[in-house]
Amino acid sequence: MLNRQRPRTFTYGQCVASIAGCHSETINIWSHLLGACWFTLDAIRSINAFINSPSPGGIVVIIYLAAFASCFWCSTMYHVLASHAQASFWQQVDHVGILIAIWASVMAFVLFSFEDQRGAQWTYVFLVTFAAILCAFRLTDLQGRHIRQRQSRIALHIVFGGLAVIPSLHSWFQYRGPARPNELLYPFWILVAINSMGGGIYAVRIFNKTGNRMGIPDVSHNIMHVFVVAGAFQYGQSLLRIYQTRILEA
């Protein structure tokens, strides 16, 4: 049943109605939708807590959670509308959501890790934000499902992700040895490692043949999504823990 392809359509209503069906996009839709709901609820809870006890760290946590909620909602919309004639547009929305998630992950790290170095902090904020904007504009030239466009989009995310690691390398070099450790450094590197493994599995589609034999199409994409959710969850929990510790110590 999961191998059944949805018919091409010009009607958004038919795409939305297909959420309840069983077809090749079912797993992708529901995995992204559940992730979107989870991070949306987390963001709402954090906003309520921030209203009762406002602080700069609370804003950072909210931005991170809201960004990942947006990322998963963008992915959900794409997979719901993947059978629509305008699917290439929604594919662009999906990839913009990925850029937002990478950007927010780095912003949280920079704002928490360079609090006592405003110059470095705002330099990284500007550079990473500028790079994200450039990548978003570049995506407009990479529409379509041809293998060349797909490879270019993957390369773009790899380059942006590589740039995003630079602040963590700066922090690691700065706090080596007996210096005060950066509490967020290892959770950030775990996030990078998990996403890199998931992205690698998706890029080479290593499990797709096995998945197709089992009647589960595009299984490498599904595995990647599990990695992304796991990485985002552990990093978000680390952010919350560090934020709550700082509140208690204040």
Short mmCIF file of C-alpha atoms in Angstrom, two decimals:
data_model
loop_
_atom_site.label_atom_id
_atom_site.label_comp_id
_atom_site.label_asym_id
_atom_site.label_seq_id
_atom_site.Cartn_x
_atom_site.Cartn_y
_atom_site.Cartn_z
CA MET A 1 0.00 0.00 0.00
CA LEU A 2 2.84 2.41 0.80
CA ASN A 3 4.17 1.95 -2.73
CA ARG A 4 0.98 3.40 -4.23
CA GLN A 5 1.68 6.73 -5.94
CA ARG A 6 -0.79 9.57 -5.60
CA PRO A 7 -2.14 10.90 -8.92
CA ARG A 8 -0.87 14.29 -10.11
CA THR A 9 -3.39 17.01 -9.30
CA PHE A 10 -4.00 20.75 -9.57
CA THR A 11 -6.27 20.72 -6.50
CA TYR A 12 -4.84 21.52 -3.08
CA GLY A 13 -7.95 20.05 -1.46
CA GLN A 14 -7.21 16.61 -2.91
CA CYS A 15 -3.64 16.80 -1.62
CA VAL A 16 -4.81 17.68 1.89
CA ALA A 17 -7.45 14.94 1.81
CA SER A 18 -4.74 12.42 0.92
CA ILE A 19 -3.21 12.83 4.41
CA ALA A 20 -5.71 10.22 5.60
CA GLY A 21 -4.77 7.80 2.82
CA CYS A 22 -2.02 5.21 2.52
CA HIS A 23 0.50 5.94 -0.23
CA SER A 24 4.18 6.62 -0.94
CA GLU A 25 4.20 9.89 1.05
CA THR A 26 2.33 8.65 4.13
CA ILE A 27 5.39 8.05 6.32
CA ASN A 28 7.02 11.31 5.23
CA ILE A 29 3.87 13.32 5.93
CA TRP A 30 3.19 11.90 9.37
CA SER A 31 6.79 11.86 10.57
CA HIS A 32 7.18 15.53 9.68
CA LEU A 33 3.73 16.41 11.01
CA LEU A 34 4.36 14.81 14.41
CA GLY A 35 7.72 16.58 14.66
CA ALA A 36 6.06 19.88 13.78
CA CYS A 37 3.40 19.43 16.47
CA TRP A 38 5.97 18.43 19.10
CA PHE A 39 8.21 21.47 18.57
CA THR A 40 5.21 23.80 18.24
CA LEU A 41 3.91 22.69 21.64
CA ASP A 42 7.40 23.05 23.13
CA ALA A 43 7.65 26.57 21.71
CA ILE A 44 4.24 27.51 23.14
CA ARG A 45 5.22 26.19 26.58
CA SER A 46 8.47 28.17 26.43
CA ILE A 47 6.61 31.33 25.43
CA ASN A 48 4.27 30.94 28.41
CA ALA A 49 7.26 30.44 30.73
CA PHE A 50 8.98 33.47 29.20
CA ILE A 51 5.93 35.66 29.83
CA ASN A 52 6.05 34.74 33.52
CA SER A 53 9.85 35.14 33.77
CA PRO A 54 11.31 37.10 30.83
CA SER A 55 15.04 36.83 30.07
CA PRO A 56 17.37 37.01 27.03
CA GLY A 57 18.10 33.27 27.30
CA GLY A 58 14.40 32.52 27.10
CA ILE A 59 14.19 34.33 23.77
CA VAL A 60 17.04 32.18 22.41
CA VAL A 61 15.25 28.97 23.41
CA ILE A 62 11.99 30.18 21.85
CA ILE A 63 13.72 31.10 18.58
CA TYR A 64 15.30 27.65 18.39
CA LEU A 65 12.08 25.75 19.08
CA ALA A 66 10.01 27.97 16.77
CA ALA A 67 12.58 27.57 13.98
CA PHE A 68 12.49 23.78 14.15
CA ALA A 69 8.70 23.85 14.32
CA SER A 70 8.76 25.98 11.15
CA CYS A 71 11.20 23.57 9.50
CA PHE A 72 8.96 20.58 10.15
CA TRP A 73 5.83 22.45 9.08
CA CYS A 74 7.56 23.40 5.81
CA SER A 75 8.52 19.77 5.24
CA THR A 76 4.99 18.65 6.07
CA MET A 77 3.52 21.06 3.52
CA TYR A 78 5.91 19.83 0.85
CA HIS A 79 5.12 16.16 1.38
CA VAL A 80 1.38 16.83 1.56
CA LEU A 81 1.56 18.80 -1.69
CA ALA A 82 4.23 16.67 -3.43
CA SER A 83 1.63 15.39 -5.92
CA HIS A 84 0.47 18.91 -6.81
CA ALA A 85 1.44 20.48 -10.13
CA GLN A 86 3.23 23.24 -8.16
CA ALA A 87 5.24 20.75 -6.08
CA SER A 88 8.56 22.34 -7.09
CA PHE A 89 7.57 25.53 -5.25
CA TRP A 90 6.76 23.62 -2.07
CA GLN A 91 10.03 21.75 -2.41
CA GLN A 92 11.75 25.16 -2.23
CA VAL A 93 9.74 25.94 0.91
CA ASP A 94 10.96 22.65 2.39
CA HIS A 95 14.60 23.53 1.76
CA VAL A 96 14.17 27.05 3.13
CA GLY A 97 12.87 25.41 6.30
CA ILE A 98 16.11 23.41 6.51
CA LEU A 99 18.12 26.63 6.23
CA ILE A 100 16.04 28.14 9.05
CA ALA A 101 16.76 25.13 11.28
CA ILE A 102 20.52 25.29 10.65
CA TRP A 103 20.52 29.06 11.22
CA ALA A 104 18.60 28.76 14.51
CA SER A 105 20.89 26.00 15.79
CA VAL A 106 23.94 28.21 15.26
CA MET A 107 22.23 31.32 16.64
CA ALA A 108 21.41 29.49 19.86
CA PHE A 109 25.01 28.31 20.16
CA VAL A 110 26.50 31.73 19.43
CA LEU A 111 24.16 33.68 21.71
CA PHE A 112 24.69 31.27 24.63
CA SER A 113 28.41 30.65 24.12
CA PHE A 114 29.75 34.15 23.42
CA GLU A 115 27.79 36.16 25.98
CA ASP A 116 30.99 37.70 27.36
CA GLN A 117 32.40 38.43 23.88
CA ARG A 118 29.92 40.74 22.20
CA GLY A 119 32.21 41.46 19.26
CA ALA A 120 32.61 37.80 18.31
CA GLN A 121 28.97 37.12 19.10
CA TRP A 122 27.56 39.74 16.75
CA THR A 123 30.15 38.99 14.07
CA TYR A 124 28.96 35.38 13.95
CA VAL A 125 25.31 36.44 14.08
CA PHE A 126 25.85 38.67 11.05
CA LEU A 127 27.98 36.21 9.06
CA VAL A 128 25.72 33.19 9.60
CA THR A 129 22.56 35.21 8.91
CA PHE A 130 24.11 36.67 5.75
CA ALA A 131 25.15 33.18 4.60
CA ALA A 132 21.62 31.88 5.23
CA ILE A 133 20.14 34.68 3.12
CA LEU A 134 22.59 33.98 0.28
CA CYS A 135 21.72 30.27 0.41
CA ALA A 136 18.01 31.08 0.31
CA PHE A 137 18.50 33.17 -2.84
CA ARG A 138 20.61 30.42 -4.38
CA LEU A 139 17.77 27.95 -3.80
CA THR A 140 15.57 29.95 -6.17
CA ASP A 141 17.84 28.78 -9.03
CA LEU A 142 17.67 25.14 -7.98
CA GLN A 143 14.01 24.28 -8.57
CA GLY A 144 13.04 20.91 -9.95
CA ARG A 145 13.60 17.23 -9.22
CA HIS A 146 16.37 16.54 -11.72
CA ILE A 147 19.39 14.77 -10.22
CA ARG A 148 21.59 17.82 -10.89
CA GLN A 149 19.29 20.14 -8.93
CA ARG A 150 19.05 17.59 -6.14
CA GLN A 151 22.83 17.30 -5.87
CA SER A 152 23.21 21.08 -5.89
CA ARG A 153 20.70 21.47 -3.06
CA ILE A 154 22.50 18.85 -0.99
CA ALA A 155 25.84 20.58 -1.67
CA LEU A 156 24.36 23.92 -0.61
CA HIS A 157 23.23 22.52 2.75
CA ILE A 158 26.63 20.87 3.26
CA VAL A 159 28.43 24.18 2.63
CA PHE A 160 26.11 26.15 4.91
CA GLY A 161 26.33 23.47 7.59
CA GLY A 162 30.12 23.57 7.32
CA LEU A 163 30.16 27.34 7.82
CA ALA A 164 27.82 26.91 10.77
CA VAL A 165 30.39 24.76 12.59
CA ILE A 166 33.02 27.55 12.64
CA PRO A 167 31.74 29.24 15.85
CA SER A 168 31.92 25.91 17.69
CA LEU A 169 35.54 25.42 16.58
CA HIS A 170 36.32 28.92 17.86
CA SER A 171 34.71 28.06 21.20
CA TRP A 172 36.53 24.72 21.46
CA PHE A 173 39.91 26.34 20.79
CA GLN A 174 39.19 29.10 23.29
CA TYR A 175 38.07 26.89 26.17
CA ARG A 176 40.59 24.07 25.87
CA GLY A 177 42.43 22.83 28.95
CA PRO A 178 41.60 24.34 32.34
CA ALA A 179 39.52 27.18 30.91
CA ARG A 180 35.80 27.35 31.69
CA PRO A 181 34.10 24.70 29.53
CA ASN A 182 31.36 25.58 27.09
CA GLU A 183 28.31 23.61 28.25
CA LEU A 184 26.69 23.73 24.82
CA LEU A 185 29.72 22.66 22.78
CA TYR A 186 29.27 18.88 22.93
CA PRO A 187 25.46 18.96 22.47
CA PHE A 188 26.05 21.11 19.38
CA TRP A 189 28.64 18.69 18.01
CA ILE A 190 26.30 15.78 18.71
CA LEU A 191 23.63 17.63 16.71
CA VAL A 192 26.09 18.13 13.84
CA ALA A 193 27.18 14.47 13.94
CA ILE A 194 23.62 13.12 13.98
CA ASN A 195 22.49 15.39 11.15
CA SER A 196 25.60 14.53 9.12
CA MET A 197 24.91 10.81 9.47
CA GLY A 198 21.26 11.26 8.56
CA GLY A 199 22.12 13.52 5.63
CA GLY A 200 24.71 11.03 4.39
CA ILE A 201 22.18 8.20 4.48
CA TYR A 202 19.72 10.34 2.51
CA ALA A 203 22.30 11.58 -0.01
CA VAL A 204 23.51 8.11 -1.03
CA ARG A 205 20.08 6.46 -0.50
CA ILE A 206 21.83 3.48 1.00
CA PHE A 207 18.70 1.79 2.39
CA ASN A 208 16.28 2.49 -0.47
CA LYS A 209 16.65 -0.89 -2.20
CA THR A 210 15.97 -2.73 1.05
CA GLY A 211 13.04 -0.44 1.79
CA ASN A 212 11.50 -0.97 -1.63
CA ARG A 213 11.64 -4.75 -1.15
CA MET A 214 9.79 -4.25 2.15
CA GLY A 215 7.18 -2.03 0.52
CA ILE A 216 8.49 1.16 2.18
CA PRO A 217 9.60 3.66 -0.48
CA ASP A 218 12.24 6.35 0.12
CA VAL A 219 13.20 4.74 3.44
CA SER A 220 16.53 6.61 3.50
CA HIS A 221 14.57 9.86 3.69
CA ASN A 222 12.56 8.49 6.60
CA ILE A 223 15.70 7.37 8.44
CA MET A 224 17.24 10.80 7.90
CA HIS A 225 14.17 12.40 9.43
CA VAL A 226 14.47 10.22 12.53
CA PHE A 227 18.07 11.40 12.88
CA VAL A 228 17.02 15.04 12.46
CA VAL A 229 14.29 14.80 15.10
CA ALA A 230 16.62 13.01 17.52
CA GLY A 231 19.39 15.59 17.04
CA ALA A 232 17.02 18.53 17.35
CA PHE A 233 15.44 17.05 20.48
CA GLN A 234 18.73 16.41 22.32
CA TYR A 235 20.05 19.87 21.42
CA GLY A 236 16.79 21.52 22.48
CA GLN A 237 16.85 19.68 25.81
CA SER A 238 20.45 20.81 26.36
CA LEU A 239 19.45 24.41 25.64
CA LEU A 240 16.59 24.19 28.14
CA ARG A 241 18.80 22.59 30.80
CA ILE A 242 21.52 25.23 30.46
CA TYR A 243 18.96 28.04 30.42
CA GLN A 244 17.23 26.73 33.56
CA THR A 245 20.59 26.29 35.33
CA ARG A 246 21.53 29.88 34.56
CA ILE A 247 18.18 31.11 35.85
CA LEU A 248 18.74 29.29 39.15
CA GLU A 249 22.28 30.65 39.45
CA ALA A 250 21.25 34.23 38.68
#
